């Protein structure tokens, strides 16, 4: 919300010495986020005056039209002689009043004006457009043409209000009242302790039977509707300069008098309004839900297909406006320009000031991707009691500025409603803030925001109509605290118990991150949101549990409305993005939560704010949340080892993905099993299934390997991309959190190599497990160092696996016979388990 300081001063008598920066500091202290203070006309220096065009000479022989003008600027140039000026604009004629900047002046941006020769003539100044003066868009994209009655020689800086300060306020979703000058003025008055001249306090005639006929079919969607009629608007009437300038300062473009007046009142009072051309409205104005498939052409020229939940304004023909969002083109106000083009300028208008349901307007605006100034206000909360005053203010301005006549008829339809009342202990804000304010301060602050307050120890607070965000006792406490100053709250740092430090889960998380970073991976943090189409892209089965997602009620993006069940979508998107930017050798990792819905859906209760939640409160909150295990995942593409003078290098492959899983398992001090698998996005022949043993049963905790070519093509990933994902919490549960110092033996190691021939389909992990068990306690380590599959020597469908076995005893030097016996026992068990035979 842009708030000109000059406009704000109309309703609050600020000290003359107060600057925009001073007001900014006060409002920030009161809880409003004033982002910037814009100094309009800060570098502007006159003379800048009103001139009248006397003559225009068209200069020939140039690529673009050029005019040589003489302009009467009165005595502003010191001589009274006409000022000679070269100008390229075409939207003015002889006799028009224009804005002239004379030599010696400086325009916004530091542009100095001096006499200079151009196009064969000497130009003594410049005829100005609104852009050149930093005024914003006035819709003409040409020279400013002033009303005929403007005095020649008058100071244009004062006339056009070019010097001002504008506060740019980021209004939060709950403070719809501050999307108006009235609302910000109220906050300013409270901050300075000054009285407020409320612009909504107008004498408004009561409803009668002569008003324009209105029928409300949906009182839930529209609980208040005021209609007023003004006739006899002058076709020649234009928006005065002061009104146009105020609209420009708040960021709106002047359009026509009737439209400008409704926009002005909306910015002033916060009540959106709409003006209908009365001659184009047929019959009774109605408010109802749209019929599925109905269509309307809105003021932006777009035909929109309506949804059954859309709230619409209608006449006897059908929809004439999207309620609270945008009017329809079939009742659009026609201005003087339309009349000049063969149409008829609007002379009679019907003014609508209504109050619509916040949720309905918000959904309609999002459904049609049509956010307007009106919808922004309705969806944040509009004062329903301001509708009649806003309509009256609009009528008064149209009568004053356009010579219209206000008809006596007043239509006002409202659903019965009671004011919102809250019972709050007088010391509740004290408990919330930890500060002793006292009853008198609490009552005074609540009254300042417009509440009616009664009672002693238990206060009965009636919330003002313009603050729909004040819903419970904590909202009232927040009002007291913010007005007393957040900066005045005591700062008390928590005192953690001594000696606890990080939890085991936190330590594991950090160890895993350091280990993967040490292995050459770069951490990538991704948003936890996904679109459900990604599961099709990853090739997951229709009944895969990963497809069961937690959907968000209000997602940041309609394309990603669910919480992730896997880390891979975000990591693969990061890999694709970096690869597309020229970084082709990539190794990324992420540790983070994934989300799985519980079987029973529960609604979380509101936690207390005046005390610590009990264990039952926290347990109930946890039970309402989805399961959130922590996962770790890596993705690789391109070269794993760079080529250079030191060697040929090598590309990343499935074995790197498997090794990253082993790296994580080592940090968790967990025994991780690896075997051939097949799942989702991985290549069926290059996928490892990762498992742990829990209570004697194997549990799959992840997969690693090369991704399927079909998935790579669908997601636009580099060829040979590999990935790994593990359930880190599951590894933590089976791991040993107690650090174990490595055993260092003073006795020599005995190494025995064995080459075993097995069927080609037998996993190396099963052979290794049999050798490890058969070798017994003397085995220190085992390593697969060769795989050989020559069919001529081994036979069809057979392969040879060569292992290096290291034996060592803790208390003695092993003899050759002991090491050989342990080796033979290992080979025997491998033969029994998987049919392995020693290779001759």
Short mmCIF file of N, CA and C in Angstrom, two decimals, residues 454-523:
data_model
loop_
_atom_site.label_atom_id
_atom_site.label_comp_id
_atom_site.label_asym_id
_atom_site.label_seq_id
_atom_site.Cartn_x
_atom_site.Cartn_y
_atom_site.Cartn_z
N UNK A 454 -15.64 -3.19 28.38
CA UNK A 454 -16.35 -3.10 29.64
C UNK A 454 -15.82 -4.17 30.58
N UNK A 455 -16.04 -3.96 31.89
CA UNK A 455 -15.65 -4.97 32.87
C UNK A 455 -14.41 -4.57 33.63
N UNK A 456 -14.12 -5.35 34.68
CA UNK A 456 -12.98 -5.09 35.54
C UNK A 456 -11.91 -6.16 35.33
N UNK A 457 -11.94 -7.23 36.12
CA UNK A 457 -10.95 -8.29 35.96
C UNK A 457 -11.18 -9.08 34.68
N UNK A 458 -12.43 -9.25 34.30
CA UNK A 458 -12.78 -9.93 33.04
C UNK A 458 -13.36 -8.90 32.10
N UNK A 459 -12.64 -8.61 31.02
CA UNK A 459 -13.05 -7.55 30.09
C UNK A 459 -13.94 -8.13 29.00
N UNK A 460 -15.00 -7.41 28.69
CA UNK A 460 -15.87 -7.75 27.56
C UNK A 460 -15.53 -6.77 26.44
N UNK A 461 -14.94 -7.29 25.37
CA UNK A 461 -14.41 -6.46 24.29
C UNK A 461 -15.25 -6.66 23.03
N UNK A 462 -15.80 -5.57 22.51
CA UNK A 462 -16.52 -5.61 21.24
C UNK A 462 -15.60 -5.12 20.14
N UNK A 463 -15.34 -5.98 19.19
CA UNK A 463 -14.35 -5.70 18.14
C UNK A 463 -14.95 -4.75 17.11
N UNK A 464 -14.19 -3.76 16.63
CA UNK A 464 -14.70 -2.84 15.61
C UNK A 464 -14.89 -3.55 14.27
N UNK A 465 -15.80 -3.05 13.47
CA UNK A 465 -16.14 -3.71 12.21
C UNK A 465 -14.98 -3.73 11.23
N UNK A 466 -14.04 -2.78 11.37
CA UNK A 466 -12.92 -2.73 10.42
C UNK A 466 -11.76 -3.64 10.81
N UNK A 467 -11.89 -4.41 11.89
CA UNK A 467 -10.81 -5.31 12.31
C UNK A 467 -11.32 -6.76 12.40
N UNK A 468 -11.67 -7.39 11.27
CA UNK A 468 -12.12 -8.79 11.31
C UNK A 468 -11.03 -9.76 11.74
N UNK A 469 -9.78 -9.29 11.78
CA UNK A 469 -8.68 -10.18 12.19
C UNK A 469 -8.63 -10.38 13.70
N UNK A 470 -9.33 -9.57 14.47
CA UNK A 470 -9.35 -9.73 15.93
C UNK A 470 -10.39 -10.78 16.27
N UNK A 471 -9.92 -12.02 16.43
CA UNK A 471 -10.84 -13.15 16.54
C UNK A 471 -10.84 -13.79 17.92
N UNK A 472 -9.72 -13.74 18.66
CA UNK A 472 -9.70 -14.36 19.97
C UNK A 472 -8.85 -13.54 20.92
N UNK A 473 -8.68 -14.04 22.14
CA UNK A 473 -8.02 -13.26 23.18
C UNK A 473 -6.55 -12.99 22.86
N UNK A 474 -5.91 -13.88 22.13
CA UNK A 474 -4.50 -13.67 21.80
C UNK A 474 -4.33 -12.56 20.77
N UNK A 475 -5.33 -12.39 19.87
CA UNK A 475 -5.29 -11.26 18.94
C UNK A 475 -5.36 -9.94 19.71
N UNK A 476 -6.19 -9.91 20.74
CA UNK A 476 -6.29 -8.69 21.54
C UNK A 476 -4.99 -8.44 22.30
N UNK A 477 -4.40 -9.51 22.81
CA UNK A 477 -3.11 -9.36 23.49
C UNK A 477 -2.06 -8.81 22.55
N UNK A 478 -2.06 -9.28 21.32
CA UNK A 478 -1.07 -8.79 20.34
C UNK A 478 -1.25 -7.30 20.08
N UNK A 479 -2.50 -6.82 20.04
CA UNK A 479 -2.73 -5.40 19.82
C UNK A 479 -2.11 -4.57 20.94
N UNK A 480 -2.31 -5.00 22.16
CA UNK A 480 -1.74 -4.27 23.30
C UNK A 480 -0.22 -4.29 23.23
N UNK A 481 0.35 -5.44 22.95
CA UNK A 481 1.81 -5.59 22.94
C UNK A 481 2.45 -4.75 21.83
N UNK A 482 1.87 -4.79 20.63
CA UNK A 482 2.49 -4.06 19.52
C UNK A 482 2.39 -2.55 19.72
N UNK A 483 1.27 -2.09 20.28
CA UNK A 483 1.13 -0.65 20.49
C UNK A 483 1.98 -0.15 21.65
N UNK A 484 2.24 -1.01 22.61
CA UNK A 484 3.16 -0.65 23.68
C UNK A 484 4.62 -0.74 23.22
N UNK A 485 4.84 -1.39 22.08
CA UNK A 485 6.19 -1.45 21.49
C UNK A 485 6.86 -2.79 21.68
N UNK A 486 7.07 -3.49 20.56
CA UNK A 486 7.80 -4.75 20.65
C UNK A 486 9.21 -4.53 21.20
N UNK A 487 9.77 -3.34 20.89
CA UNK A 487 11.13 -3.06 21.34
C UNK A 487 11.21 -2.93 22.86
N UNK A 488 10.06 -2.78 23.52
CA UNK A 488 10.06 -2.64 24.98
C UNK A 488 9.91 -3.98 25.70
N UNK A 489 9.75 -5.05 24.94
CA UNK A 489 9.67 -6.37 25.57
C UNK A 489 11.05 -6.77 26.09
N UNK A 490 11.11 -7.33 27.28
CA UNK A 490 12.42 -7.74 27.80
C UNK A 490 12.99 -8.91 26.99
N UNK A 491 14.28 -8.86 26.79
CA UNK A 491 14.97 -9.93 26.05
C UNK A 491 15.60 -10.88 27.05
N UNK A 492 15.06 -12.08 27.12
CA UNK A 492 15.56 -13.08 28.06
C UNK A 492 15.98 -14.31 27.28
N UNK A 493 17.26 -14.60 27.28
CA UNK A 493 17.77 -15.76 26.55
C UNK A 493 17.47 -17.04 27.33
N UNK A 494 17.07 -18.10 26.65
CA UNK A 494 16.84 -19.36 27.35
C UNK A 494 18.14 -19.92 27.92
N UNK A 495 18.04 -20.62 29.03
CA UNK A 495 19.23 -21.21 29.67
C UNK A 495 19.14 -22.72 29.53
N UNK A 496 19.84 -23.27 28.54
CA UNK A 496 19.75 -24.72 28.32
C UNK A 496 20.45 -25.48 29.44
N UNK A 497 19.97 -26.69 29.71
CA UNK A 497 20.66 -27.52 30.71
C UNK A 497 22.09 -27.78 30.28
N UNK A 498 22.97 -27.89 31.26
CA UNK A 498 24.39 -28.07 30.98
C UNK A 498 24.66 -29.50 30.54
N UNK A 499 25.51 -29.66 29.53
CA UNK A 499 26.06 -30.96 29.20
C UNK A 499 25.26 -31.83 28.27
N UNK A 500 24.14 -31.35 27.74
CA UNK A 500 23.34 -32.21 26.87
C UNK A 500 23.84 -32.17 25.43
N UNK A 501 24.11 -30.98 24.93
CA UNK A 501 24.65 -30.87 23.58
C UNK A 501 23.69 -31.39 22.53
N UNK A 502 24.22 -31.89 21.43
CA UNK A 502 23.43 -32.39 20.32
C UNK A 502 22.85 -33.76 20.65
N UNK A 503 21.69 -34.05 20.05
CA UNK A 503 21.13 -35.39 20.18
C UNK A 503 21.89 -36.34 19.27
N UNK A 504 21.69 -37.63 19.47
CA UNK A 504 22.37 -38.62 18.62
C UNK A 504 21.93 -38.46 17.18
N UNK A 505 20.66 -38.09 16.97
CA UNK A 505 20.17 -37.90 15.60
C UNK A 505 20.86 -36.72 14.94
N UNK A 506 21.04 -35.63 15.70
CA UNK A 506 21.73 -34.47 15.15
C UNK A 506 23.19 -34.77 14.85
N UNK A 507 23.83 -35.52 15.74
CA UNK A 507 25.23 -35.87 15.49
C UNK A 507 25.38 -36.73 14.24
N UNK A 508 24.46 -37.69 14.07
CA UNK A 508 24.52 -38.53 12.87
C UNK A 508 24.31 -37.69 11.62
N UNK A 509 23.34 -36.80 11.67
CA UNK A 509 23.06 -35.93 10.53
C UNK A 509 24.31 -35.16 10.12
N UNK A 510 25.04 -34.62 11.11
CA UNK A 510 26.25 -33.85 10.80
C UNK A 510 27.37 -34.75 10.29
N UNK A 511 27.51 -35.94 10.89
CA UNK A 511 28.57 -36.84 10.43
C UNK A 511 28.35 -37.26 8.98
N UNK A 512 27.11 -37.56 8.65
CA UNK A 512 26.80 -37.98 7.28
C UNK A 512 27.09 -36.85 6.30
N UNK A 513 26.70 -35.63 6.66
CA UNK A 513 26.96 -34.50 5.77
C UNK A 513 28.44 -34.29 5.55
N UNK A 514 29.23 -34.38 6.64
CA UNK A 514 30.68 -34.19 6.50
C UNK A 514 31.31 -35.31 5.67
N UNK A 515 30.84 -36.53 5.88
CA UNK A 515 31.41 -37.66 5.14
C UNK A 515 31.14 -37.56 3.65
N UNK A 516 29.90 -37.21 3.28
CA UNK A 516 29.58 -37.09 1.86
C UNK A 516 30.30 -35.90 1.24
N UNK A 517 30.41 -34.80 1.98
CA UNK A 517 31.16 -33.66 1.46
C UNK A 517 32.62 -34.04 1.26
N UNK A 518 33.18 -34.84 2.19
CA UNK A 518 34.55 -35.29 2.04
C UNK A 518 34.73 -36.23 0.86
N UNK A 519 33.65 -36.91 0.47
CA UNK A 519 33.71 -37.81 -0.68
C UNK A 519 33.47 -37.09 -1.99
N UNK A 520 33.35 -35.77 -1.95
CA UNK A 520 33.23 -35.00 -3.18
C UNK A 520 31.83 -34.57 -3.54
N UNK A 521 30.86 -34.78 -2.66
CA UNK A 521 29.48 -34.37 -2.94
C UNK A 521 29.23 -32.96 -2.43
N UNK A 522 28.34 -32.25 -3.12
CA UNK A 522 27.95 -30.89 -2.75
C UNK A 522 26.50 -30.92 -2.26
N UNK A 523 26.26 -30.30 -1.11
CA UNK A 523 24.91 -30.34 -0.54
C UNK A 523 23.98 -29.40 -1.31
#
